[in-house]
């Protein structure tokens, strides 16, 4: 008996993998049902539905990139400290001296790639008319995931705390100042006042809510860090679950009706 | 002027590798062309002889190999190097591109040609030639110092890649859509329905997924090793960079700021884009083209979406990333980013135009109303509304009168199939999407600043 066989015959292995590597039709069906990761898939699919030139694989790639970002992101969180004193220095040492500092490069490039693959996924779904009934609502969930992907990328942009970061966030968040009614330079903010006192000022408007201060500063860094590492990923994970579940429930992967 | 060298020996080495990759791509293409056989019809008309297409591609590949070797083995002074973009080409490209008018006209014309000539450019050989032309244009452009400064920025590399990727997938879409359009015309099944039995996920799909993950991991690691993620100087709240740019995927929105105030360009329009995207499944009543590629069955929906994605989103990102320099002035791709470049802007509000010409054309309305400094709020409001009446009328006509007109004329069938509410949502979304190009044209043609200008209340449209 070879070592491989010995391992595969052991009680430990068998308790983890309920099924041996499937070689016949029956076992290929059963393996899909008895493995947690594989059971997200159906047992069988239409051949043209998974043809590369048809699906472009972009949704799956986006999900894979989300996993890459999660793994590299968690590793980066062990190292990076979101304070004015350390943020920039930590990123610089990741680039220059730290072992496995490449995690930061992969995280950054993966983030750019994820934005692009989300667009392409949406592009394909539109061009094949896959948002049409019965999949209308899953398209809506997809649009929400697009927004959250952009917000994830946007909040992460600040964390290196270099010139590129703080000014991109400044330019981006300046828009919030012009929010109708809720921005201190937006149309109609004067309407929200009590006894002649404006409720909406530069210390209480939508931009302040986003930044946690009047300008991009330490409280912004803290706020964006929490949003980037905890709040948005949690929401994204929930929506991804719904998105995948709906794919199955709304008639499986896109196909001619 | 700046005195940076256009070419250095490391750039020449890099371009050598670049052309070597292009040679390999074309060598592979030659192989497939040879296996397929056939001769070039174009050359037959030209010479009257049947010349195998593969021979032409082999010749071209050999030429590329020589170019690559000439780069890799170059020992002469970089200044004397032969292969670089001529100055006059740079000059004319800058003249054409470094202007919002010609840039936008060019992108819309290219968009129209893409749709009209779809049956021509989806042919593999045409698409391959177009790809070669654009790759060589990129390579030659890299011989310019200014071009390298902006395209070579690490964060801009993904955008260049995105251009080619979006181009490829657009090609793929049209190729499959045209194939299906033909099948539908002939009464055959669409491609997706043919040879479409059920297959098991293990091994067919699981294998594809595994390969996908392996390849992507390799790409990401290689990318991370070859190119450092950007890290500039430590952030400083007092040193404002010029230009200050948002992250690249928001640069289309930042470009809108040139034409609309932040409350519209930064808040209202992005929200409308998102609501509009979510509304698509509920306003598209067309049952055709569900689950397969087609153009003819859904030409209006597809063209509208492509117009929104390609000229209004991707092209605006290109413009914002590569062509907007200091003070948000526009620069050509080969132009030095001069902080002192001056662009004189005289922009005039619609109300100013109206009250300027009204004594001549509409003498009965009198002079422009101006609020006295001690006016009460209602008094002030009345005068402001009167002053901006032309703009209010224009906006109301655009968003409230135009939709019923559309329903009665061009979009009659849409109105009948959609019903009142859905049609109003659809027409307003469509009109708001067109609000950007319309304002652009008004700006260029009449220097129009605001249609409604109420700086007193931060309401400028």
XYZ file of C-alpha atoms in Angstrom:
718
model
C 0.000 0.000 0.000
C 1.467 3.343 -1.013
C 1.653 6.275 1.401
C -1.062 8.056 -0.560
C -3.392 5.107 -0.281
C -2.617 4.806 3.426
C -3.619 8.422 3.985
C -6.754 8.112 1.871
C -7.818 5.003 3.761
C -7.355 6.594 7.192
C -10.268 7.476 9.409
C -9.215 11.163 9.542
C -9.188 11.592 5.751
C -12.464 9.794 5.337
C -14.099 11.918 8.010
C -13.138 15.076 6.102
C -13.800 13.940 2.554
C -16.963 11.885 2.527
C -16.277 10.711 -0.982
C -13.295 9.302 -2.824
C -12.196 11.093 -5.981
C -15.125 10.473 -8.313
C -14.518 8.574 -11.529
C -17.961 7.303 -12.470
C -21.146 9.181 -13.124
C -22.819 8.282 -9.856
C -19.918 9.463 -7.719
C -19.518 12.654 -9.752
C -23.078 13.487 -8.830
C -22.691 12.527 -5.180
C -19.479 14.498 -4.682
C -21.310 17.709 -5.571
C -23.853 17.037 -2.846
C -21.530 15.946 -0.055
C -18.941 18.729 -0.215
C -19.785 22.081 1.345
C -17.905 24.140 -1.234
C -19.103 22.168 -4.213
C -22.730 22.153 -3.123
C -22.954 25.833 -4.071
C -23.015 24.451 -7.603
C -25.778 22.436 -9.170
C -24.961 18.862 -10.110
C -25.198 19.506 -13.818
C -25.308 22.552 -16.092
C -26.018 23.293 -19.736
C -22.909 22.938 -21.874
C -23.243 26.292 -23.649
C -23.945 28.058 -20.361
C -20.397 27.463 -19.131
C -18.673 27.972 -22.489
C -15.956 30.586 -21.884
C -16.864 32.719 -24.877
C -20.394 32.858 -23.530
C -20.016 33.523 -19.790
C -16.592 35.214 -19.811
C -16.201 33.856 -16.246
C -16.199 37.386 -14.893
C -18.606 36.854 -12.007
C -16.605 33.920 -10.728
C -13.362 35.823 -11.180
C -14.791 38.743 -9.230
C -15.695 36.390 -6.396
C -12.234 34.847 -6.506
C -10.680 38.316 -6.351
C -12.905 39.109 -3.373
C -11.438 36.063 -1.629
C -7.906 37.113 -2.586
C -8.589 40.582 -1.195
C -9.966 39.087 2.011
C -6.977 36.837 2.564
C -4.314 39.391 1.681
C -6.299 42.028 3.574
C -6.397 40.001 6.779
C -2.650 39.433 6.520
C -2.095 43.158 6.000
C -4.237 43.956 9.044
C -1.745 42.088 11.228
C 0.903 44.563 10.163
C -0.726 47.875 9.370
C -1.696 50.412 12.050
C -4.311 52.980 10.996
C -2.855 56.000 12.763
C -1.274 59.162 11.393
C 1.969 58.157 13.076
C 2.257 54.713 11.524
C 0.007 54.313 8.489
C 2.408 55.625 5.862
C 5.500 54.092 7.478
C 3.874 50.684 7.703
C 3.007 50.717 4.031
C 6.491 51.890 3.141
C 8.089 49.096 5.120
C 5.732 46.649 3.481
C 7.174 47.803 0.187
C 10.820 48.031 1.208
C 11.729 45.649 4.014
C 8.930 43.386 5.190
C 8.878 39.709 4.271
C 5.730 38.992 2.257
C 5.266 42.710 1.671
C 4.102 41.599 -1.761
C 0.720 41.051 -0.083
C 0.202 44.794 -0.370
C 0.986 44.830 -4.082
C -1.351 41.905 -4.701
C -4.037 43.565 -2.604
C -3.787 46.792 -4.583
C -3.689 45.188 -8.023
C -6.401 42.744 -7.059
C -8.596 45.676 -6.067
C -8.131 47.386 -9.447
C -8.753 44.101 -11.215
C -11.906 43.525 -9.177
C -13.381 46.870 -10.231
C -12.744 45.970 -13.870
C -14.092 42.434 -13.598
C -17.272 43.652 -11.894
C -17.857 45.968 -14.842
C -17.208 43.185 -17.314
C -19.518 40.825 -15.459
C -22.251 43.432 -15.644
C -21.440 44.058 -19.294
C -21.898 40.364 -20.104
C -25.095 40.068 -18.068
C -26.536 43.032 -19.913
C -25.413 41.894 -23.360
C -26.928 38.429 -22.933
C -30.153 39.956 -21.573
C -29.738 37.897 -18.432
C -31.361 40.576 -16.261
C -34.714 39.845 -17.871
C -37.427 37.971 -15.978
C -37.079 35.979 -13.804
C -33.716 37.473 -12.884
C -34.714 41.154 -12.441
C -34.053 41.302 -8.731
C -30.690 39.594 -8.924
C -29.573 42.361 -11.299
C -30.558 44.864 -8.602
C -28.486 42.955 -6.035
C -25.663 43.018 -8.586
C -25.864 46.806 -8.904
C -25.636 47.082 -5.108
C -22.560 44.847 -5.186
C -21.053 47.099 -7.863
C -21.549 50.135 -5.621
C -20.055 48.332 -2.633
C -17.059 47.203 -4.698
C -16.391 50.812 -5.667
C -16.820 51.910 -2.037
C -14.452 49.178 -0.856
C -11.861 50.387 -3.319
C -12.495 54.015 -2.398
C -12.157 53.477 1.365
C -9.032 51.387 0.851
C -7.495 54.137 -1.272
C -7.003 56.302 1.837
C -5.181 53.781 3.989
C -1.598 54.212 2.640
C -1.886 57.848 3.768
C 0.318 59.224 1.002
C -0.354 62.290 -1.133
C -2.217 60.184 -3.689
C -4.473 58.814 -0.963
C -5.480 61.868 0.998
C -6.066 64.068 -2.033
C -8.067 61.489 -3.925
C -10.301 61.099 -0.867
C -10.467 64.869 -0.430
C -11.592 65.340 -4.036
C -14.050 62.465 -3.762
C -15.541 63.465 -0.439
C -15.848 67.140 -1.395
C -18.866 66.047 -3.403
C -20.700 65.183 -0.181
C -20.561 68.854 0.772
C -22.918 69.569 -2.111
C -25.550 66.991 -1.170
C -28.984 68.573 -1.503
C -30.348 69.478 1.974
C -27.628 67.539 3.813
C -24.460 69.270 2.596
C -23.249 72.573 3.967
C -22.857 73.903 0.421
C -25.725 72.001 -1.119
C -28.964 73.429 -2.400
C -31.669 73.718 0.235
C -29.575 73.228 3.380
C -30.900 76.563 4.691
C -34.339 75.012 4.909
C -33.171 72.744 7.732
C -32.926 75.224 10.570
C -34.464 75.648 13.948
C -35.168 79.122 15.227
C -32.738 80.711 12.806
C -29.893 78.297 13.530
C -28.724 76.113 10.653
C -28.768 72.426 11.474
C -26.469 71.689 8.547
C -23.011 73.205 8.948
C -19.557 72.047 7.946
C -19.458 70.259 11.319
C -22.689 68.343 10.857
C -23.237 67.736 7.146
C -22.942 64.662 4.964
C -19.247 65.240 4.410
C -18.630 65.419 8.146
C -20.456 62.126 8.530
C -18.174 60.560 5.939
C -14.910 62.029 7.219
C -15.596 62.227 10.939
C -14.077 65.686 10.843
C -14.084 68.846 8.780
C -11.107 67.617 6.775
C -9.440 64.342 5.911
C -7.609 63.522 9.151
C -7.024 60.852 11.762
C -10.722 60.264 12.429
C -11.235 59.813 8.681
C -8.482 57.228 8.633
C -10.135 55.365 11.498
C -13.559 55.596 9.910
C -12.376 54.414 6.484
C -10.336 51.631 8.084
C -13.386 50.214 9.866
C -15.545 50.628 6.762
C -12.902 49.022 4.560
C -11.981 46.097 6.785
C -15.191 45.273 8.606
C -18.396 47.063 7.726
C -18.471 46.929 3.936
C -16.978 43.406 3.609
C -19.678 42.077 5.936
C -22.429 43.614 3.836
C -20.746 42.416 0.640
C -20.473 38.881 1.992
C -24.174 38.892 2.831
C -25.158 40.227 -0.575
C -22.881 37.741 -2.357
C -24.681 34.936 -0.537
C -28.033 36.293 -1.705
C -26.686 36.870 -5.224
C -25.454 33.272 -5.552
C -28.563 31.802 -3.970
C -30.737 33.773 -6.366
C -28.732 32.546 -9.351
C -29.721 29.017 -8.411
C -33.297 29.865 -7.512
C -33.953 32.057 -10.554
C -33.290 29.278 -13.004
C -29.557 28.635 -12.759
C -26.809 30.252 -14.781
C -27.842 32.344 -17.750
C -29.249 30.363 -20.680
C -31.649 30.864 -23.576
C -35.166 30.368 -22.278
C 10.225 73.533 -22.481
C 11.450 70.525 -20.625
C 14.667 68.759 -21.424
C 13.991 65.129 -20.669
C 15.276 62.462 -22.989
C 12.528 60.813 -25.014
C 14.510 57.626 -25.221
C 16.857 55.952 -22.771
C 18.556 52.614 -23.223
C 16.305 50.971 -20.621
C 13.210 52.171 -22.485
C 14.633 50.742 -25.715
C 15.279 47.405 -23.977
C 11.753 47.381 -22.610
C 10.276 48.115 -26.009
C 12.395 45.307 -27.449
C 10.675 42.873 -25.073
C 7.331 44.469 -25.976
C 7.869 43.883 -29.714
C 9.135 40.388 -28.998
C 5.789 39.591 -27.350
C 3.976 41.090 -30.322
C 6.138 38.946 -32.620
C 5.217 35.811 -30.676
C 1.521 36.694 -30.847
C 1.764 37.137 -34.600
C 3.832 33.974 -35.022
C 1.010 32.051 -33.356
C -1.511 33.838 -35.546
C 0.567 32.916 -38.607
C 0.485 29.277 -37.557
C -3.302 29.266 -37.316
C -3.582 31.182 -40.576
C -1.379 28.543 -42.218
C -3.452 25.678 -40.820
C -6.643 27.324 -42.014
C -5.194 27.997 -45.461
C -6.815 30.490 -47.826
C -5.448 33.569 -49.476
C -5.907 37.256 -48.999
C -8.723 38.632 -51.179
C -7.413 42.140 -50.679
C -3.994 41.247 -52.086
C -5.591 39.304 -54.927
C -7.425 42.396 -56.070
C -4.223 44.384 -55.723
C -1.820 42.055 -57.501
C -4.051 39.651 -59.404
C -2.318 36.704 -57.771
C -3.349 34.298 -55.081
C -0.975 35.014 -52.231
C -1.454 32.808 -49.145
C -2.534 34.895 -46.189
C -0.157 32.945 -43.957
C 2.785 34.095 -46.101
C 1.894 37.738 -45.503
C 1.579 37.140 -41.759
C 4.909 35.287 -41.741
C 6.522 38.232 -43.489
C 4.999 40.652 -41.017
C 6.070 38.500 -38.043
C 9.621 38.347 -39.377
C 9.591 42.118 -39.684
C 8.464 42.427 -36.046
C 11.222 40.057 -34.978
C 13.782 42.257 -36.708
C 12.368 45.328 -34.988
C 12.542 43.557 -31.624
C 16.139 42.476 -32.232
C 17.083 45.982 -33.362
C 15.770 47.264 -30.034
C 17.339 44.580 -27.871
C 20.779 44.838 -29.446
C 20.879 48.583 -29.878
C 24.197 50.015 -28.742
C 24.062 53.428 -30.351
C 23.145 56.547 -28.445
C 19.448 56.517 -27.539
C 19.058 59.929 -29.157
C 20.069 58.525 -32.521
C 17.750 55.537 -32.280
C 15.630 55.118 -35.360
C 12.286 53.794 -34.174
C 10.403 56.554 -32.478
C 7.274 58.545 -33.042
C 7.953 61.467 -35.420
C 7.416 64.892 -33.887
C 4.847 65.897 -36.502
C 2.674 62.896 -35.640
C 2.791 63.881 -31.973
C 1.901 67.419 -32.897
C -1.215 66.483 -34.869
C -2.367 63.906 -32.318
C -2.058 66.536 -29.587
C -3.985 69.073 -31.637
C -6.822 66.616 -32.255
C -7.033 65.012 -28.838
C -6.207 67.863 -26.465
C -9.547 69.509 -26.844
C -12.787 68.351 -25.264
C -14.742 69.096 -28.431
C -12.713 67.009 -30.836
C -12.108 64.303 -28.232
C -15.821 63.863 -27.623
C -16.731 64.109 -31.301
C -14.060 61.511 -32.042
C -15.355 59.124 -29.379
C -18.958 59.459 -30.579
C -17.940 58.975 -34.218
C -15.922 55.893 -33.303
C -18.926 54.603 -31.364
C -21.220 55.108 -34.363
C -18.712 53.403 -36.682
C -18.411 50.526 -34.240
C -22.138 49.896 -34.512
C -22.534 50.616 -38.224
C -19.490 48.682 -39.392
C -20.011 45.810 -36.940
C -20.150 43.146 -39.613
C -16.816 44.307 -40.989
C -14.725 44.729 -37.886
C -15.823 41.516 -36.152
C -14.017 39.516 -38.808
C -11.044 37.974 -36.994
C -8.516 39.252 -39.532
C -9.807 42.835 -39.323
C -9.916 42.732 -35.529
C -6.409 41.279 -35.468
C -5.115 44.065 -37.695
C -6.837 46.682 -35.501
C -5.264 45.103 -32.420
C -1.832 45.166 -34.068
C -2.247 48.790 -35.067
C -3.218 49.844 -31.549
C -0.448 47.831 -29.905
C 2.163 49.316 -32.261
C 0.723 52.793 -31.676
C 1.103 52.197 -27.925
C 4.675 50.974 -28.388
C 5.660 53.927 -30.549
C 3.974 56.338 -28.137
C 6.086 54.950 -25.311
C 9.081 56.560 -27.027
C 7.746 59.917 -25.834
C 8.751 61.163 -22.401
C 5.483 62.904 -21.548
C 3.409 59.935 -22.664
C 5.443 57.626 -20.448
C 5.012 59.900 -17.440
C 1.272 59.558 -17.482
C 0.673 56.098 -18.940
C 3.505 54.559 -16.940
C 2.074 55.649 -13.568
C 1.505 52.359 -11.721
C -2.142 53.123 -10.988
C -2.767 53.880 -14.667
C -1.432 50.571 -15.933
C -4.724 48.785 -15.129
C -6.582 51.398 -17.177
C -4.484 50.703 -20.256
C -5.095 46.997 -19.719
C -8.808 47.675 -19.257
C -8.959 49.419 -22.655
C -7.716 46.333 -24.456
C -9.879 44.027 -22.346
C -13.058 46.044 -22.900
C -12.211 46.203 -26.608
C -11.774 42.450 -26.741
C -15.041 41.660 -24.996
C -16.950 44.180 -27.100
C -15.553 42.406 -30.159
C -16.542 39.051 -28.728
C -20.064 40.302 -28.072
C -20.551 41.643 -31.595
C -19.090 38.524 -33.127
C -21.518 36.245 -31.330
C -24.442 38.644 -31.709
C -23.996 38.900 -35.482
C -23.762 35.124 -35.772
C -27.041 34.794 -33.866
C -28.716 37.604 -35.839
C -27.954 35.672 -39.028
C -29.318 32.461 -37.542
C -32.514 34.184 -36.444
C -32.977 35.686 -39.918
C -32.602 32.230 -41.425
C -35.030 30.779 -38.882
C -32.433 28.586 -37.232
C -31.830 28.122 -33.497
C -29.453 30.571 -31.844
C -25.933 29.300 -31.258
C -26.518 28.904 -27.516
C -29.364 26.448 -28.056
C -27.412 24.145 -30.333
C -25.356 21.270 -28.938
C -26.506 22.216 -25.467
C -27.010 19.013 -23.517
C -26.543 18.947 -19.751
C -23.091 18.093 -18.526
C -21.830 17.336 -15.034
C -20.312 20.148 -12.997
C -17.656 17.693 -11.806
C -15.386 17.624 -13.774
C -16.261 20.148 -16.510
C -17.051 23.330 -14.562
C -14.902 22.552 -11.524
C -11.903 22.091 -13.802
C -12.450 25.452 -15.519
C -12.746 27.138 -12.143
C -9.561 25.562 -10.879
C -7.620 26.615 -13.985
C -9.056 30.105 -13.683
C -7.894 30.414 -10.077
C -4.416 29.082 -10.850
C -3.936 31.417 -13.820
C -5.236 34.439 -11.901
C -3.004 33.713 -8.944
C 0.000 33.545 -11.251
C -1.009 36.813 -12.916
C -1.488 38.625 -9.607
C 1.805 37.408 -8.140
C 3.709 38.262 -11.332
C 2.046 41.673 -11.475
C 2.938 42.273 -7.814
C 6.574 41.352 -8.431
C 6.995 43.336 -11.659
C 5.190 46.518 -10.660
C 5.210 48.213 -7.284
C 1.899 49.588 -6.076
C 2.106 53.380 -5.980
C 3.287 55.090 -2.825
C 3.961 58.794 -3.061
C 5.211 61.219 -0.438
C 3.571 61.074 2.993
C 0.193 62.759 2.995
C 0.218 66.441 3.763
C -2.879 68.568 4.141
C -1.010 71.718 3.075
C 0.616 70.521 -0.161
C -2.199 70.308 -2.679
C -1.137 68.392 -5.780
C -2.085 69.943 -9.091
C -4.118 68.284 -10.537
C -5.858 66.529 -7.616
C -7.627 63.514 -8.971
C -10.177 61.119 -7.518
C -9.482 57.368 -7.892
C -9.463 56.434 -11.574
C -12.889 54.737 -11.651
C -14.501 57.998 -10.501
C -12.773 60.194 -13.084
C -15.781 60.109 -15.396
C -17.764 61.707 -12.586
C -14.991 64.211 -11.921
C -15.033 65.130 -15.601
C -18.742 65.914 -15.245
C -17.763 68.627 -12.760
C -16.530 70.679 -15.697
C -20.098 70.935 -16.942
C -22.274 70.564 -13.849
C -21.999 71.728 -10.242
C -21.025 69.226 -7.532
C -24.572 68.728 -6.297
C -25.520 67.405 -9.716
C -22.277 65.853 -10.963
C -21.233 64.450 -7.595
C -24.508 63.536 -5.933
C -27.628 63.608 -8.091
C -26.287 62.156 -11.352
C -24.378 59.273 -9.698
C -27.565 58.415 -7.798
C -29.556 58.601 -11.017
C -27.024 56.320 -12.726
C -27.453 53.723 -9.985
C -31.222 53.990 -9.846
C -31.269 53.862 -13.630
C -29.145 50.714 -13.688
C -31.429 49.060 -11.156
C -34.476 50.116 -13.150
C -33.278 48.486 -16.376
C -34.988 45.096 -15.851
C -38.258 46.813 -15.021
C -38.383 49.172 -17.993
C -37.058 46.800 -20.644
C -40.249 45.101 -21.817
C -38.563 43.371 -24.756
C -38.688 39.618 -24.218
C -36.171 38.895 -26.975
C -32.514 38.191 -26.419
C -32.938 36.621 -22.987
C -29.958 34.407 -22.316
C -28.215 34.685 -25.668
C -26.244 37.264 -27.612
C -28.089 39.286 -30.205
C -28.057 42.794 -31.565
C -31.013 43.069 -33.925
C -33.555 41.835 -31.397
C -32.529 44.455 -28.847
C -30.748 47.116 -30.861
C -32.139 50.059 -28.891
C -31.374 48.662 -25.430
C -27.915 47.505 -26.492
C -26.997 50.749 -28.257
C -28.156 52.836 -25.289
C -26.222 50.733 -22.807
C -23.110 50.704 -24.989
C -23.372 54.480 -25.416
C -23.537 54.897 -21.653
C -20.657 52.497 -21.018
C -18.225 53.294 -23.835
C -18.302 57.013 -24.746
C -19.843 58.293 -21.500
C -18.032 56.161 -18.937
C -14.861 54.547 -20.322
C -13.925 57.409 -22.668
C -14.506 59.943 -19.875
C -12.190 57.933 -17.606
C -9.531 58.013 -20.342
C -9.998 61.731 -20.721
C -9.836 62.343 -16.968
C -6.845 60.066 -16.404
C -4.604 60.723 -19.365
C -5.573 64.110 -20.735
C -6.472 66.273 -17.726
C -3.427 67.996 -16.296
C -2.692 70.918 -13.980
C -5.652 73.229 -13.291
C -7.800 70.582 -14.961
C -6.667 71.873 -18.352
C -6.619 69.455 -21.216
C -3.295 68.225 -22.535
C -2.438 66.022 -25.468
C -0.872 62.643 -24.699
C 2.516 63.914 -25.896
C 2.238 67.357 -24.346
C 4.235 68.553 -21.345
C 2.027 69.194 -18.287
C 2.744 72.882 -18.038
C 1.294 74.384 -14.838
C 1.196 77.765 -16.506
C -0.847 76.745 -19.521
C -3.623 79.266 -19.808
C -7.071 78.646 -21.085
C -9.321 81.634 -21.185
C -12.865 80.798 -20.215
C -15.733 83.192 -20.670
C -18.790 81.287 -19.632
C -22.153 82.965 -19.558
C -25.401 81.956 -17.891
C -28.597 81.439 -19.855
C -30.316 84.199 -17.855
C -27.515 86.611 -18.725
C -27.946 85.794 -22.398
C -31.685 86.215 -22.139
C -31.690 89.557 -20.353
C -28.921 90.829 -22.614
C -30.946 90.259 -25.753
C -34.440 90.799 -24.359
C -34.536 94.620 -24.912
C -34.186 93.923 -28.633
C -36.160 90.710 -29.092
C -38.737 90.730 -26.292
C -38.993 94.381 -25.234
C -42.231 93.784 -23.290
C -40.487 91.842 -20.484
C -38.359 94.813 -19.461
C -34.909 94.784 -17.864
C -33.248 92.077 -15.774
C -34.826 92.078 -12.307
C -32.365 92.695 -9.474
C -33.282 92.284 -5.826
C -32.638 95.331 -3.639
C -30.085 94.556 -0.930
C -32.652 94.835 1.887
C -35.249 92.598 0.191
C -37.078 90.087 2.377
C -36.750 86.390 1.557
C -40.092 86.019 -0.316
C -39.353 89.210 -2.265
C -35.881 87.937 -3.116
C -37.267 84.545 -4.140
C -39.807 86.148 -6.466
C -37.119 88.158 -8.201
C -34.760 85.196 -8.475
C -37.464 83.023 -10.035
C -38.291 85.812 -12.478
C -34.637 86.308 -13.364
C -34.093 82.585 -13.945
C -37.453 82.029 -15.651
C -35.853 81.159 -19.038
C -33.789 78.417 -17.414
C -36.699 77.020 -15.425
C -38.809 76.928 -18.565
C -36.026 75.149 -20.459
C -35.613 72.492 -17.743
C -39.364 71.964 -17.381
C -39.754 71.625 -21.137
C -36.885 69.154 -21.210
C -38.053 66.903 -18.384
C -41.839 67.339 -18.455
C -42.913 68.373 -21.944
C -40.453 66.324 -23.958
C -41.508 62.904 -22.565
C -45.158 63.246 -23.721
C -43.883 64.430 -27.102
C -41.594 61.399 -27.266
C -44.548 59.188 -26.354
C -46.608 60.606 -29.201
C -43.926 60.442 -31.881
C -40.683 58.470 -31.941
C -41.373 56.241 -28.952
C -45.058 55.609 -29.595
C -44.777 51.825 -29.547
C -42.676 52.003 -26.389
C -45.303 54.119 -24.687
C -48.105 51.786 -25.653
C -46.243 48.744 -24.363
C -44.842 50.324 -21.232
C -47.759 52.244 -19.821
C -47.652 55.749 -18.405
C -45.551 55.366 -15.264
C -42.884 53.119 -16.732
C -42.581 55.305 -19.801
C -42.112 58.441 -17.676
C -39.348 56.752 -15.668
C -37.723 55.466 -18.855
C -37.888 58.776 -20.735
C -36.609 60.780 -17.774
C -33.687 58.411 -17.259
C -32.864 58.598 -20.948
C -33.053 62.392 -20.941
C -30.872 62.664 -17.854
C -28.297 60.411 -19.490
C -28.300 62.741 -22.497
C -28.075 65.799 -20.223
C -24.290 65.469 -20.107
C -23.615 65.477 -23.866
C -26.217 68.217 -24.334
C -24.596 70.470 -21.760
C -21.203 69.749 -23.316
C -22.404 70.873 -26.714
C -24.045 73.974 -25.236
C -20.828 74.831 -23.440
C -18.692 74.474 -26.557
C -21.114 76.194 -28.899
C -22.368 79.065 -26.712
C -20.001 79.140 -23.717
C -23.078 78.397 -21.663
C -22.274 78.175 -17.961
C -25.549 77.487 -16.185
C -29.050 76.955 -17.472
C -30.424 77.920 -14.085
C -28.012 80.026 -12.033
C -28.970 80.685 -8.407
C -25.623 80.989 -6.638
C -27.513 82.555 -3.704
C -28.949 79.126 -2.869
C -26.254 76.895 -4.383
C -28.705 75.798 -7.071
C -26.937 75.851 -10.408
C -27.976 73.603 -13.239
